[in-house]
């Protein structure tokens, strides 16, 4: 009798090969994860991306509460306020070449920003830089302003030119030099 009780308390994996235990164990973990629908009080909202919402945890979310009735939506807001837009307009139009980057001219904190700075310095072009790491609202607002998700962002003669890849390609083809010469002459 004692041997039967001892045998039944042994873990299942002792009787199964290791590969079988890994597969079945993984299935149990997946099954347990499926039973957990979502974190409490939070459920996904069926809202398309690009609708002006700042996503939380990678998705727009809606708070639900049994105590307070129907779901309460989190307000979607634009980081690009009218004041921010006018400030960015002034900065971009007051300088011939403006680079919004991570870090500064002298100490870029991103390889892509460093590449664009080196290109502009090699062309002996006077340019202004703004460090987007100092202000999160500036960073988010600029993404909406230019409709470009990444940094650095280069503006030439008041217009958005592109990011690092576009700048490198234009530099290699000679298009960037021509555009900068025209901008400096006007």
Short mmCIF file of C-alpha atoms in Angstrom, two decimals:
data_model
loop_
_atom_site.label_atom_id
_atom_site.label_comp_id
_atom_site.label_asym_id
_atom_site.label_seq_id
_atom_site.Cartn_x
_atom_site.Cartn_y
_atom_site.Cartn_z
CA UNK A 1 0.00 0.00 0.00
CA UNK A 2 2.82 2.36 0.88
CA UNK A 3 4.49 1.69 -2.45
CA UNK A 4 1.31 2.61 -4.37
CA UNK A 5 1.00 5.91 -2.48
CA UNK A 6 4.65 6.72 -3.08
CA UNK A 7 4.31 5.93 -6.77
CA UNK A 8 1.28 8.18 -7.19
CA UNK A 9 3.00 11.17 -5.59
CA UNK A 10 5.92 11.05 -8.01
CA UNK A 11 5.90 13.79 -10.60
CA UNK A 12 4.50 12.86 -13.97
CA UNK A 13 7.68 13.87 -15.76
CA UNK A 14 9.66 11.11 -14.02
CA UNK A 15 7.75 8.54 -16.06
CA UNK A 16 7.89 10.48 -19.36
CA UNK A 17 10.89 11.13 -21.58
CA UNK A 18 12.30 14.67 -21.25
CA UNK A 19 11.19 15.76 -24.73
CA UNK A 20 7.64 14.63 -24.04
CA UNK A 21 7.60 16.55 -20.74
CA UNK A 22 8.75 19.76 -22.48
CA UNK A 23 6.04 19.50 -25.11
CA UNK A 24 3.25 18.63 -22.68
CA UNK A 25 4.51 21.17 -20.13
CA UNK A 26 4.49 23.86 -22.80
CA UNK A 27 0.95 22.90 -23.75
CA UNK A 28 -0.14 23.25 -20.13
CA UNK A 29 1.45 26.71 -19.88
CA UNK A 30 -0.26 27.84 -23.10
CA UNK A 31 -3.59 26.44 -21.91
CA UNK A 32 -3.23 28.28 -18.59
CA UNK A 33 -2.32 31.50 -20.39
CA UNK A 34 -5.42 31.24 -22.58
CA UNK A 35 -7.63 31.01 -19.49
CA UNK A 36 -6.35 34.44 -18.40
CA UNK A 37 -8.23 36.75 -20.77
CA UNK A 38 -6.45 40.00 -19.95
CA UNK A 39 -5.22 41.99 -16.98
CA UNK A 40 -8.07 43.01 -14.65
CA UNK A 41 -10.01 46.12 -15.65
CA UNK A 42 -8.26 46.37 -19.02
CA UNK A 43 -9.45 45.12 -22.39
CA UNK A 44 -8.39 45.99 -25.93
CA UNK A 45 -10.36 48.52 -27.93
CA UNK A 46 -11.06 47.81 -31.57
CA UNK A 47 -9.62 51.09 -32.80
CA UNK A 48 -7.38 51.40 -35.85
CA UNK A 49 -3.82 52.55 -35.42
CA UNK A 50 -3.00 56.01 -36.69
CA UNK A 51 -6.17 57.47 -35.23
CA UNK A 52 -4.25 60.04 -33.19
CA UNK A 53 -4.14 57.94 -30.03
CA UNK A 54 -1.01 57.40 -28.06
CA UNK A 55 -0.95 53.64 -27.50
CA UNK A 56 -0.44 52.19 -24.04
CA UNK A 57 1.45 48.89 -23.88
CA UNK A 58 1.51 48.80 -27.68
CA UNK A 59 -2.31 48.96 -28.04
CA UNK A 60 -5.01 51.49 -27.33
CA UNK A 61 -6.87 50.29 -24.23
CA UNK A 62 -10.19 50.88 -22.54
CA UNK A 63 -10.75 50.75 -18.81
CA UNK A 64 -13.61 48.55 -17.66
CA UNK A 65 -15.17 48.54 -14.27
CA UNK A 66 -18.03 46.43 -12.96
CA UNK A 67 -18.47 48.90 -10.15
CA UNK A 68 -18.82 52.02 -12.30
CA UNK A 69 -20.85 50.64 -15.18
CA UNK A 70 -19.89 50.83 -18.85
CA UNK A 71 -16.34 51.08 -20.09
CA UNK A 72 -14.59 54.41 -19.78
CA UNK A 73 -12.40 55.26 -22.75
CA UNK A 74 -8.99 56.79 -22.22
CA UNK A 75 -8.88 60.16 -23.92
CA UNK A 76 -6.80 60.18 -27.07
CA UNK A 77 -4.74 63.29 -27.46
CA UNK A 78 -2.36 64.73 -29.97
CA UNK A 79 1.11 65.65 -28.77
CA UNK A 80 1.13 68.31 -31.50
CA UNK A 81 -0.77 71.19 -29.94
CA UNK A 82 -1.37 74.39 -31.92
CA UNK A 83 1.32 76.12 -29.83
CA UNK A 84 3.79 73.31 -30.56
CA UNK A 85 2.98 73.49 -34.28
CA UNK A 86 3.61 77.24 -34.42
CA UNK A 87 6.87 76.85 -32.49
CA UNK A 88 8.07 74.12 -34.84
CA UNK A 89 7.07 76.25 -37.84
CA UNK A 90 9.13 79.15 -36.50
CA UNK A 91 12.19 76.98 -35.80
CA UNK A 92 12.09 75.21 -39.16
CA UNK A 93 11.54 78.40 -41.16
CA UNK A 94 14.02 80.59 -39.28
CA UNK A 95 17.02 78.38 -40.17
CA UNK A 96 18.04 77.08 -43.57
CA UNK A 97 19.06 73.65 -42.27
CA UNK A 98 17.65 72.18 -39.05
CA UNK A 99 18.34 68.70 -37.70
CA UNK A 100 16.13 67.23 -34.98
CA UNK A 101 18.31 64.52 -33.48
CA UNK A 102 19.13 62.42 -30.46
CA UNK A 103 21.94 64.29 -28.74
CA UNK A 104 23.86 67.34 -29.93
CA UNK A 105 26.18 68.21 -32.82
CA UNK A 106 29.19 67.60 -30.63
CA UNK A 107 27.83 64.53 -28.84
CA UNK A 108 25.28 62.56 -30.90
CA UNK A 109 23.62 59.84 -28.83
CA UNK A 110 22.51 57.73 -31.77
CA UNK A 111 24.39 56.21 -34.68
CA UNK A 112 21.88 57.50 -37.23
CA UNK A 113 22.07 61.04 -35.83
CA UNK A 114 25.86 60.83 -35.89
CA UNK A 115 25.82 59.79 -39.56
CA UNK A 116 23.68 62.77 -40.61
CA UNK A 117 25.83 65.18 -38.56
CA UNK A 118 28.98 63.83 -40.25
CA UNK A 119 27.42 64.27 -43.69
CA UNK A 120 26.40 67.87 -42.98
CA UNK A 121 29.81 68.69 -41.50
CA UNK A 122 31.58 67.17 -44.52
CA UNK A 123 29.56 69.49 -46.77
CA UNK A 124 30.55 72.53 -44.63
CA UNK A 125 26.92 73.47 -44.19
CA UNK A 126 25.90 75.64 -41.23
CA UNK A 127 23.04 73.86 -39.48
CA UNK A 128 21.11 74.04 -36.25
CA UNK A 129 20.31 71.02 -34.11
CA UNK A 130 17.66 70.34 -31.51
CA UNK A 131 18.03 67.49 -29.02
CA UNK A 132 14.74 65.61 -28.95
CA UNK A 133 15.79 63.59 -25.90
CA UNK A 134 15.38 66.66 -23.68
CA UNK A 135 11.63 67.00 -24.26
CA UNK A 136 9.27 64.04 -24.74
CA UNK A 137 6.39 66.24 -25.93
CA UNK A 138 8.66 67.75 -28.60
CA UNK A 139 9.65 64.26 -29.68
CA UNK A 140 6.05 63.03 -29.99
CA UNK A 141 4.82 66.28 -31.54
CA UNK A 142 7.56 66.24 -34.14
CA UNK A 143 6.54 62.75 -35.25
CA UNK A 144 3.07 64.11 -36.03
CA UNK A 145 4.40 67.37 -37.48
CA UNK A 146 6.54 65.61 -40.08
CA UNK A 147 4.44 62.45 -40.35
CA UNK A 148 7.73 60.58 -39.92
CA UNK A 149 8.15 58.12 -37.02
CA UNK A 150 11.93 58.03 -36.59
CA UNK A 151 14.82 60.34 -35.82
CA UNK A 152 16.93 62.14 -36.94
CA UNK A 153 14.74 64.40 -39.06
CA UNK A 154 16.37 66.85 -41.45
CA UNK A 155 14.62 70.02 -42.59
CA UNK A 156 16.04 72.02 -45.48
CA UNK A 157 14.68 75.45 -46.41
CA UNK A 158 11.59 75.03 -44.22
CA UNK A 159 10.60 71.60 -45.57
CA UNK A 160 11.06 68.11 -44.25
CA UNK A 161 13.77 66.32 -46.24
CA UNK A 162 13.99 62.92 -44.55
CA UNK A 163 15.71 60.71 -42.05
CA UNK A 164 19.11 59.07 -42.04
CA UNK A 165 18.59 56.62 -44.91
CA UNK A 166 17.17 59.23 -47.27
CA UNK A 167 19.95 61.68 -46.36
CA UNK A 168 22.66 59.08 -46.99
CA UNK A 169 21.18 58.10 -50.37
CA UNK A 170 20.82 61.74 -51.43
CA UNK A 171 24.40 62.41 -50.33
CA UNK A 172 25.74 59.46 -52.34
CA UNK A 173 23.82 60.52 -55.45
CA UNK A 174 24.82 64.19 -55.16
CA UNK A 175 21.21 65.35 -54.80
CA UNK A 176 21.77 66.59 -51.23
CA UNK A 177 24.67 68.86 -52.27
CA UNK A 178 22.56 70.42 -55.05
CA UNK A 179 19.60 70.99 -52.76
CA UNK A 180 21.77 72.55 -50.05
CA UNK A 181 23.49 74.86 -52.57
CA UNK A 182 20.08 76.09 -53.79
CA UNK A 183 18.88 76.57 -50.20
CA UNK A 184 22.00 78.53 -49.21
CA UNK A 185 21.75 80.82 -52.24
CA UNK A 186 18.11 81.73 -51.65
#
